[in-house]
Structures are given as C-alpha cells and as structure tokens.
Coordinates of C-alpha atoms and ligand atoms in Angstrom, one line a residue:
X1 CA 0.0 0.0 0.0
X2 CA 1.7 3.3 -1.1
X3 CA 1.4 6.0 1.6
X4 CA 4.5 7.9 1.5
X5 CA 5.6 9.4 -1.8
X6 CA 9.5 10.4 -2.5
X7 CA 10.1 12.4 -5.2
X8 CA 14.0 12.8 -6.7
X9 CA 14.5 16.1 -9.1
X10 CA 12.3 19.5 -7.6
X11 CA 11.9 20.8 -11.7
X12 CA 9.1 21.6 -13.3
X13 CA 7.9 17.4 -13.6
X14 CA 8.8 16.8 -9.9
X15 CA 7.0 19.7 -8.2
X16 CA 3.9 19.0 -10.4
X17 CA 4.0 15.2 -9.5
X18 CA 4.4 16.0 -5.6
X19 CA 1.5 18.4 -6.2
X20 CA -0.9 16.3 -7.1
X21 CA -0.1 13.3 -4.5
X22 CA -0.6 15.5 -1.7
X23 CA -3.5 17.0 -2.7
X24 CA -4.6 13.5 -3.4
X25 CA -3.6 12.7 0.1
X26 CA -0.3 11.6 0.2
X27 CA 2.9 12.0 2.5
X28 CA 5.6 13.5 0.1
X29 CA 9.4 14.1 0.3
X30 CA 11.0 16.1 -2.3
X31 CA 14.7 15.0 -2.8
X32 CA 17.0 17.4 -4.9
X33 CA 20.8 18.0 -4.8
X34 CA 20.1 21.8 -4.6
X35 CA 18.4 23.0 -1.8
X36 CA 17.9 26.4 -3.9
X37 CA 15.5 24.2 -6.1
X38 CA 13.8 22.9 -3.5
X39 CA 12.6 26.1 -2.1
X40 CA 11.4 27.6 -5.2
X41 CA 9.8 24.6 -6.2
X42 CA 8.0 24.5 -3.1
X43 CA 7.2 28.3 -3.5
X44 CA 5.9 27.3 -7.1
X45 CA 3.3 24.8 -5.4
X46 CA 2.3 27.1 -2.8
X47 CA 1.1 29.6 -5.6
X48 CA -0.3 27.0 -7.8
X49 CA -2.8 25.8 -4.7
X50 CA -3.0 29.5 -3.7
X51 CA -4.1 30.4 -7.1
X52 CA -7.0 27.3 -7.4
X53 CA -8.0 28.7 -3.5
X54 CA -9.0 32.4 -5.7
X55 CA -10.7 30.7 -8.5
X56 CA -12.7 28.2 -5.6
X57 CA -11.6 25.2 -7.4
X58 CA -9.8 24.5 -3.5
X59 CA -10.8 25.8 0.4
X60 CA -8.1 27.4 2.1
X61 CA -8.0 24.6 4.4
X62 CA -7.3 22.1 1.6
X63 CA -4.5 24.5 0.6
X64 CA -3.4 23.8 3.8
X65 CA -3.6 20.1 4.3
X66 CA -1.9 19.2 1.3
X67 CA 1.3 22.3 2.1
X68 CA 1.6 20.0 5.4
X69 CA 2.1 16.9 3.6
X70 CA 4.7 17.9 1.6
X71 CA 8.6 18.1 2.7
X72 CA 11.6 18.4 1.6
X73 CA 15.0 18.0 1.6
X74 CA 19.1 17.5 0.0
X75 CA 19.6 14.5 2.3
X76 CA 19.0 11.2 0.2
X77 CA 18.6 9.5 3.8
X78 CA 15.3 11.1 4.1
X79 CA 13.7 8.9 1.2
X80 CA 14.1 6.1 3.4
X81 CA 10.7 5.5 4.6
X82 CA 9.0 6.3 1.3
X83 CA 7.0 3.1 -0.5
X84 CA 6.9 4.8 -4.1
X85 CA 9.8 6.7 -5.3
X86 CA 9.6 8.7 -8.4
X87 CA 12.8 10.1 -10.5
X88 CA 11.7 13.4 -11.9
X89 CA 15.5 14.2 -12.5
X90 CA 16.9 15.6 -15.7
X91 CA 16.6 13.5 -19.2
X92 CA 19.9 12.1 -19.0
X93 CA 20.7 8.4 -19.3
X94 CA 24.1 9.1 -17.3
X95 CA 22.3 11.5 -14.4
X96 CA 19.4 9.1 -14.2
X97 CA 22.2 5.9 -13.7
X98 CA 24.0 7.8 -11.0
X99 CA 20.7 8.6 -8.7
X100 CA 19.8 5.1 -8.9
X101 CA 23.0 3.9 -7.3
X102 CA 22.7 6.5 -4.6
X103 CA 19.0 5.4 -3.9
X104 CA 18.4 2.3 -3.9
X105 CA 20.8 1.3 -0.9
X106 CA 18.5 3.6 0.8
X107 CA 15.5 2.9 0.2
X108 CA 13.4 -0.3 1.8
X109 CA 13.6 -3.6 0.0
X110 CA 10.1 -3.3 -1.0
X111 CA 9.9 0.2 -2.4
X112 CA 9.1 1.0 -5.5
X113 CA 11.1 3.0 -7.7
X114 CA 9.5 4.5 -11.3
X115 CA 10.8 7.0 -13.8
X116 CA 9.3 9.9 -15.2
X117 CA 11.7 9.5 -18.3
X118 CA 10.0 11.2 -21.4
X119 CA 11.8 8.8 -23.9
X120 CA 14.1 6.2 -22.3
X121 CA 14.5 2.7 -22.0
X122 CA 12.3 1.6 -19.0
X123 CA 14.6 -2.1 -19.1
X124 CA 18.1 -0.2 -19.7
X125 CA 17.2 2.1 -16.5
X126 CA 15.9 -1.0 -14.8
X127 CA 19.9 -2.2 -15.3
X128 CA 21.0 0.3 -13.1
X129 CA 18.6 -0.7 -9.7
X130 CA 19.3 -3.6 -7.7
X131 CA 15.0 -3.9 -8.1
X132 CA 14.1 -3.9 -12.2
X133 CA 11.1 -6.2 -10.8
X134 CA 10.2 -3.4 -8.6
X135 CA 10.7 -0.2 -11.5
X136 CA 8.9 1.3 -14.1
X137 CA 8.0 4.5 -15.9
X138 CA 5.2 6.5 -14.9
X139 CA 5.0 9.7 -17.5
X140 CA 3.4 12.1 -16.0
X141 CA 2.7 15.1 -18.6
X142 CA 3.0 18.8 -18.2
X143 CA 1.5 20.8 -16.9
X144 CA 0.9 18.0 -14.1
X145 CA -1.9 19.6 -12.4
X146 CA -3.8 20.0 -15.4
X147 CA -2.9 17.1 -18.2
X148 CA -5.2 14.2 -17.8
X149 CA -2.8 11.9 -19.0
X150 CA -0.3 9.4 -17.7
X151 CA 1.3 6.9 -19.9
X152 CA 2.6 4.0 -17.5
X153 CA 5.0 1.7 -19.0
X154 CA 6.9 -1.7 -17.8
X155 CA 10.1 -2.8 -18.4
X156 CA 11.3 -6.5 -19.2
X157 CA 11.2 -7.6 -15.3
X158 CA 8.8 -5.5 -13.9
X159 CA 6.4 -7.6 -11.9
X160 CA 2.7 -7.4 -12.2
X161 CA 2.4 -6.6 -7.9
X162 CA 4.4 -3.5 -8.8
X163 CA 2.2 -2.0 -12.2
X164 CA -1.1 -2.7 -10.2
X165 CA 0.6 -0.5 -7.5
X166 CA 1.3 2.3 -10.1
X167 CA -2.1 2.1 -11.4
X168 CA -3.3 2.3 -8.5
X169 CA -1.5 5.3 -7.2
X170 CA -2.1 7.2 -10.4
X171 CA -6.0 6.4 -10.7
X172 CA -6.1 7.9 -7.0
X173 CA -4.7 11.2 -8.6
X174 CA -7.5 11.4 -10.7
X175 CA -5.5 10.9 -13.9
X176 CA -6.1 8.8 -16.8
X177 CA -3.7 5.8 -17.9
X178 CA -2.8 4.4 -21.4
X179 CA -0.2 2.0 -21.3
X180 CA 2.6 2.1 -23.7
X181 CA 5.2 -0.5 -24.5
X182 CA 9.2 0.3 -23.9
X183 CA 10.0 1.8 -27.0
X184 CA 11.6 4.7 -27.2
X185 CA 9.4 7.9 -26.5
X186 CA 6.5 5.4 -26.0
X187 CA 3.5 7.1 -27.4
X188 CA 2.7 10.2 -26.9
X189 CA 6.8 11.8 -27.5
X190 CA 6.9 9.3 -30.2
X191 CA 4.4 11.4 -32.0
X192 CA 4.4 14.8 -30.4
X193 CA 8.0 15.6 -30.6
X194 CA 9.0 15.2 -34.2
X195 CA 6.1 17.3 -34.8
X196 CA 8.4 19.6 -32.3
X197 CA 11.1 19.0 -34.4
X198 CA 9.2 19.7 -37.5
X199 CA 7.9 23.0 -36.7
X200 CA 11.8 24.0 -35.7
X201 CA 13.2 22.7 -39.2
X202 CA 10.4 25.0 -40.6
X203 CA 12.1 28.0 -38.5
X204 CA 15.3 27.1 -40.2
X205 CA 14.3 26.7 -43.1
X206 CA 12.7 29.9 -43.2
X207 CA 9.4 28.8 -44.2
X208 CA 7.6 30.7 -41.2
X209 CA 9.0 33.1 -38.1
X210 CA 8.5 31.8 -34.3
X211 CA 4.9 33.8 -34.3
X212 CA 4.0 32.8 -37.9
X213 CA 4.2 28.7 -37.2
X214 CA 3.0 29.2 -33.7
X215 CA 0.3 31.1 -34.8
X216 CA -0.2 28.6 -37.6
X217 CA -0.2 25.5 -35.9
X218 CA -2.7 27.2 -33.0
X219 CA -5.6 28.5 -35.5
X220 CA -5.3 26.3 -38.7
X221 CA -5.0 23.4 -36.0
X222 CA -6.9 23.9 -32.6
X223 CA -3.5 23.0 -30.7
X224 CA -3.6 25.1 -27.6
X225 CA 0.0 26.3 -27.7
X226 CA 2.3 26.8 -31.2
X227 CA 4.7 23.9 -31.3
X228 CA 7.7 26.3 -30.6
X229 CA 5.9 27.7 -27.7
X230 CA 5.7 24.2 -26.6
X231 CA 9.2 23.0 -27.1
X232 CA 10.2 26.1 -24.9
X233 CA 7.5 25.0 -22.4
X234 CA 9.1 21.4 -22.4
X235 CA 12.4 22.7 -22.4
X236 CA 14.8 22.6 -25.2
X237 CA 17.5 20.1 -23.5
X238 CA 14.5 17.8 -22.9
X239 CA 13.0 18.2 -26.4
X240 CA 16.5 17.4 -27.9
X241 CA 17.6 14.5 -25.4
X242 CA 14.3 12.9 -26.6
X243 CA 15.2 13.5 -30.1
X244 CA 18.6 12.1 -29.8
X245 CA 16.8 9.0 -28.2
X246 CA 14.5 8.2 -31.1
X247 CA 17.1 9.0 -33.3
X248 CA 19.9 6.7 -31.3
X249 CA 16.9 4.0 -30.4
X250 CA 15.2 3.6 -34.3
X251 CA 17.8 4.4 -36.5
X252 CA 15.6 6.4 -38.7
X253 CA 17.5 9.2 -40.2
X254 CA 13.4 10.7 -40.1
X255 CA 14.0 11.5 -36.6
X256 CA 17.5 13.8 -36.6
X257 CA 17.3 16.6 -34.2
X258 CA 17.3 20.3 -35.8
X259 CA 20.8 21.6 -36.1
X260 CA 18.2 24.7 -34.5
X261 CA 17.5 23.0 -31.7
X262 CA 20.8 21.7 -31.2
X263 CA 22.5 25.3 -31.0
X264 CA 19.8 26.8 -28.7
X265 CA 20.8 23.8 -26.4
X266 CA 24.2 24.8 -26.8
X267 CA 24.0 28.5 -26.1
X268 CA 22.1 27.5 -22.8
X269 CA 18.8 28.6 -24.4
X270 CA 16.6 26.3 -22.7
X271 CA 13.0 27.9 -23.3
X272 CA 11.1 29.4 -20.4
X273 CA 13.0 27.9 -17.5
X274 CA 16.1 29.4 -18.8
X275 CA 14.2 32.9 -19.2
X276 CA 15.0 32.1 -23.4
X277 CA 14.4 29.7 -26.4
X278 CA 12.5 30.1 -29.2
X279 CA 10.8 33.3 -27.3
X280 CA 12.9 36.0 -24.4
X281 CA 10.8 35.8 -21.5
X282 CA 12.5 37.9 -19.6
X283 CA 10.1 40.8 -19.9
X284 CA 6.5 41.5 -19.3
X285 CA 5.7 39.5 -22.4
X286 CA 7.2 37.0 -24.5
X287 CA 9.1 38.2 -27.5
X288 CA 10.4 36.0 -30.2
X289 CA 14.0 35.0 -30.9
X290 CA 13.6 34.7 -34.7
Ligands
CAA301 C1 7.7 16.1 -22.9 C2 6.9 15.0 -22.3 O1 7.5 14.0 -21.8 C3 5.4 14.9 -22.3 C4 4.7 16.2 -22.2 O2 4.3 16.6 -21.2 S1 4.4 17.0 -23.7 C5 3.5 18.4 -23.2 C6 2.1 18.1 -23.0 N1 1.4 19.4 -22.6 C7 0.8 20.1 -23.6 O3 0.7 19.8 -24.7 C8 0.2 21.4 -23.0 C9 -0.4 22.2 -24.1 N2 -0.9 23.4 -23.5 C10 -2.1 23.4 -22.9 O4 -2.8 22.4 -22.8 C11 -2.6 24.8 -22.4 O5 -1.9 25.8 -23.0 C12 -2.4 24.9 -20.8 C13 -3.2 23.9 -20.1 C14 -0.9 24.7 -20.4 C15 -2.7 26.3 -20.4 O6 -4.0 26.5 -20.7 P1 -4.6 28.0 -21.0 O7 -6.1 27.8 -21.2 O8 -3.8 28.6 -22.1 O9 -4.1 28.8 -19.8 P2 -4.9 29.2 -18.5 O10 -6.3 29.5 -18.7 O11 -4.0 30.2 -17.9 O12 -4.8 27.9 -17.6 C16 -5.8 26.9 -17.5 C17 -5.6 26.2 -16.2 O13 -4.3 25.6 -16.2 C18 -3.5 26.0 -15.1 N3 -2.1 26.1 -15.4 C19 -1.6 26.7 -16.6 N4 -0.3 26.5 -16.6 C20 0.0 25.8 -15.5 C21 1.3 25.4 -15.0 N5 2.4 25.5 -15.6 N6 1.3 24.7 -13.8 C22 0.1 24.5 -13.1 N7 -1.1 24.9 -13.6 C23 -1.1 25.6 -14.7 C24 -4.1 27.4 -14.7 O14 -3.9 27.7 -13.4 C25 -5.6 27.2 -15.0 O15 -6.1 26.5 -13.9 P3 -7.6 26.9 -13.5 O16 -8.5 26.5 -14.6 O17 -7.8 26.0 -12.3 O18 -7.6 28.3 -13.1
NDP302 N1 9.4 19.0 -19.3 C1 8.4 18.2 -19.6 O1 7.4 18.7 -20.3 C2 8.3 16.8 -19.2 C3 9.5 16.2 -18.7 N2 9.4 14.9 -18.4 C4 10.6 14.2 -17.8 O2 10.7 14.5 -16.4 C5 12.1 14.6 -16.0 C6 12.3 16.0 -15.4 O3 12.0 17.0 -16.4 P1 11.8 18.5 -16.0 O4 11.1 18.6 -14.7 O5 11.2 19.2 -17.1 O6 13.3 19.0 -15.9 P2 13.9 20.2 -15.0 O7 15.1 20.6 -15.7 O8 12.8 21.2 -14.8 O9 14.2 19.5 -13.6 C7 15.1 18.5 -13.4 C8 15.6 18.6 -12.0 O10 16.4 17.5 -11.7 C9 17.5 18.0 -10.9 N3 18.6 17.1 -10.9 C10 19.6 17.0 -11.8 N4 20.5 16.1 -11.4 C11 20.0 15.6 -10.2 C12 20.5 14.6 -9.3 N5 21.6 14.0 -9.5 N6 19.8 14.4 -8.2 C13 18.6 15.1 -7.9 N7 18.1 16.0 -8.8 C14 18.8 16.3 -9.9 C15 17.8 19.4 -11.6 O11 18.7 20.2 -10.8 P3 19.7 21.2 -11.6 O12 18.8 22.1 -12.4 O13 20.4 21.8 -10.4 O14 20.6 20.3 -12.4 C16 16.4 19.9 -11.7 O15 16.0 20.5 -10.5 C17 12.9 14.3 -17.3 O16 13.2 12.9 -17.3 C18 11.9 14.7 -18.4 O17 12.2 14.0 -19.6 C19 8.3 14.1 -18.5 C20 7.1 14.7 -18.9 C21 7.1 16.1 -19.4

C-alpha cells in the first residue's frame, strides 16, 4: 500500500508530481541535490494551490492540508521511509544511472522506484537498480496539475504486484492511464516531438517566423500552444535528449534533431526555464527569438 511518496528532481515534472499526491492525500518528500530548487519549487506549489483557492476550485484549508504533507530535503537519507519513489530528474541516461545507485541502498527492499523519463528505456534504467522487478516508468505530462494523461510503461522484469501499484496510485490522482510499451518515447513523445522538431526545421528553413508557425499550428490546427511555444514549455534540452533518443533507439534518419535546436541547447537557451528559447521571456511579455 503506497502512503509515502518520495520524489527525486524538484523541476518543473517533480513539483507537479508531488503536487498532485498531496493533494490526493499523500505523504511527500521532495529530494534534490540543490536545496535552492527545492525552495522555489515549493514556492511554485504554494502559488499553484494559492491560485485554485482564488478561483474556488480549493478551500483554504485544503490548501493547507496538502502544504503540510509535503517536505523536503538534499539529504537522500530522508527517502528512506518512502514506499513509491519517483525520479523526476533531468533526461539524461548518465544522471538518471548515478541517482539510482545513490538510492536504492536507501531505500526499503520493497519500495518502488518509477521514472518519469520522457523517452528512455524503462529495461536499460531498470539495469541500473538492484530492483528492475520493482521499477517502471510513470510519464506524468506537463502541466501535471492540469494534463489528464499518464502513460505507464513496464520494463522487461517489472512484476505485475508492482504496475497494479502504479495504477493504482495514479487512478487515485485522478488521472487517466494508457499503457505504452518500452520503445523509445513510448507514445505520446513518439508522436508529439517530431512534430516539435518539425515546426523548428520550418524555422530554419525559413518557411515561417516563431509567431507565424505558432500562430499557424494554433488556429489552422486547434493546438492550444504553437509547437515552438511548446518546445520552450518542455524545455529545449529535454525536447533534444528525446530527439537524440529516437534518433539513437530507431535508427531512422526521419528523426534527426534540428541543427536549430541543437544550437539553442548549446547556447544555454533552454525555453522558459532558462528565461529564453525560441521566445525571451525575460520581460513583461514573450518576445520571439527569430
Ligand atoms: C515532454 C513530455 O514528456 C510529455 C509532455 O508533457 S508533452 C507536453 C504536454 N502538454 C501540452 O501539450 C500542453 C499544451 N498546452 C495546454 O494544454 C494549455 O496551453 C495549458 C493547459 C498549459 C494552459 O491553458 P490555457 O487555457 O492557455 O491557460 P490558463 O487559462 O492560464 O490555464 C488553464 C488552467 O491551467 C492552469 N495552469 C496553466 N499552466 C500551469 C502550470 N504551468 N502549472 C500548473 N497549472 C497551470 C491554470 O492555473 C488554469 O487553472 P484553473 O482552470 O484551475 O484556473
Ligand atoms: N518538461 C516536460 O514537459 C516533461 C518532462 N518529463 C521528464 O521529467 C524529467 C524531469 O524533467 P523537468 O522537470 O522538465 O526538468 P527540469 O530541468 O525542470 O528539472 C530537473 C531537476 O532535476 C535536478 N537534478 C539534476 N541532477 C540531479 C540529481 N543527481 N539528483 C537530484 N536531482 C537532480 C535538476 O537540478 P539542476 O537544475 O540543479 O541540475 C532539476 O531540479 C525528465 O526525465 C523529463 O524528460 C516528463 C514529462 C514532461
């Protein structure tokens, strides 16, 4: 029975997920190696709950109950008592690798251990725990508060005991699940980012500016963002490491990353977390790059 939710990365994916679990009811501990993140993240889920208190979609006292069940800390040690753990960390096979070695010799035999991953192996990760009968991915989309979805995938060894857990954790947050097999991106990145990538080899192309495919892609197609608006809402370095995976992972020369995206990545242009990407946000409204 999961009761006590650990949470390893405070980003965007990590503060949504503990978000939603404790307003579902659940005890959560945020692990990050900066303590910096950890306080803004928490600061980002105060005004998130603050903000659905003004629009009376929460009571204040809800607000409350579900502040006080969530802590957090840089100390790995304190992820010892959780049942679930969930690795929000950043897309990177090599980062992803590392935590797991530092947390599973903390964490109680029977815990499980999932992965938010947005593209990568569920079976290779799996490699890396001393428990691949006791991991999985559970892709949580963004933002978490408000995306229905969660795509829950199992690796070669992950044991039935452990995916009826998952499903039953995430049907408790009042989200819906598809299941997806371990391919790379599974489904919903399989089709959603070379679309991404599509609207950004339009950009460099020249066949539209930022506003002109954003715009295009919003009102000749009902999407609710533009797709470069999205990428920079994703994040760039997470957009391209998902690239690189189905690129790496099929062999399809249909999925090669932008040489666009490649060099926003490389100046450190990450989209809105960075304060730039495909539009500067750091004024009172977003301007685009190109
Ligand atoms: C990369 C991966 O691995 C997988 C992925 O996640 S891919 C990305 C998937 N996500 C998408 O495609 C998102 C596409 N965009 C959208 O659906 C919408 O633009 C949106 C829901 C983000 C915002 O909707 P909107 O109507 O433009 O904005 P707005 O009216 O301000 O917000 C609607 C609600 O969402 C909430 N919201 C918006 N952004 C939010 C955020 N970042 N965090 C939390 N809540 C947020 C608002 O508070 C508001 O809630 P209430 O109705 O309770 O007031
Ligand atoms: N962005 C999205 O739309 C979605 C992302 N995902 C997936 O969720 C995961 C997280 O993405 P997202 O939240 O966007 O990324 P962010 O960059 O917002 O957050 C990643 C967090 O992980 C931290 N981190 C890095 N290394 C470690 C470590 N060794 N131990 C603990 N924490 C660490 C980072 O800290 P620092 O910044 O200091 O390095 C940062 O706080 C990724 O696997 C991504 O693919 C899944 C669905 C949607």
């Amino acid at each position: 029975m999961i009761k006590n939710v650990g949470i390893v990365g405070a980003g965007q994916m990590g503060c949504g997920i503990a978000q939603v679990s404790a307003v579902s009811g659940y005890k959560v501990h945020i692990y990050d190696i900066s303590a910096d993140r950890i306080e803004a993240g928490l600061a980002t889920i105060n005004g998130n709950l603050a903000r659905q208190v003004s629009s009376g979609k929460m009571t204040d006292e809800e607000r409350k109950k579900a502040l006080s069940l969530i802590k957090g800390s840089a100390d790995l040690n304190d992820l010892s008592p959780m049942d679930l753990v969930i690795e929000a960390a950043t897309e990177d096979e090599t980062v992803k690798r590392k935590i797991y070695g530092q947390v599973c010799p903390v964490l109680k035999a029977d815990a499980i251990l999932a992965t938010n991953t947005s593209s990568l192996s569920i079976t290779r990760l799996a490699s890396a725990t001393d428990r691949p009968e006791r991991f999985m991915g559970i892709h949580f989309m963004n933002p978490v508060p408000v995306m229905k979805l969660v795509e829950l995938v199992r690796g070669i060894a992950t044991e039935e005991g452990t995916f009826s857990s998952a499903k039953q954790f995430v049907t408790a947050l009042d989200k819906t699940i598809t299941v997806a097999e371990d391919f790379p991106a599974f489904i919903v990145n399989r089709i959603l980012l070379p679309m991404i990538n599509e609207a950004i080899y339009t950009l460099y192309e020249g066949v539209g500016s930022v506003e002109a495919i954003d715009t295009a892609m919003k009102l000749g197609a009902n999407h609710p963002m533009g797709p470069l608006q999205l990428a920079d809402f994703i994040g760039l370095d997470t957009c391209l490491s998902i690239m690189q995976v189905l690129h790496d992972g099929l062999a399809d020369s249909k999925y090669r990353p932008c040489p666009l995206l490649v060099k926003y990545v490389e100046a450190g242009w990450l989209g809105r977390k960075s304060g730039r990407g495909f539009y500067d946000y750091r004024g009172e409204v977003p301007v685009p790059t190109r």
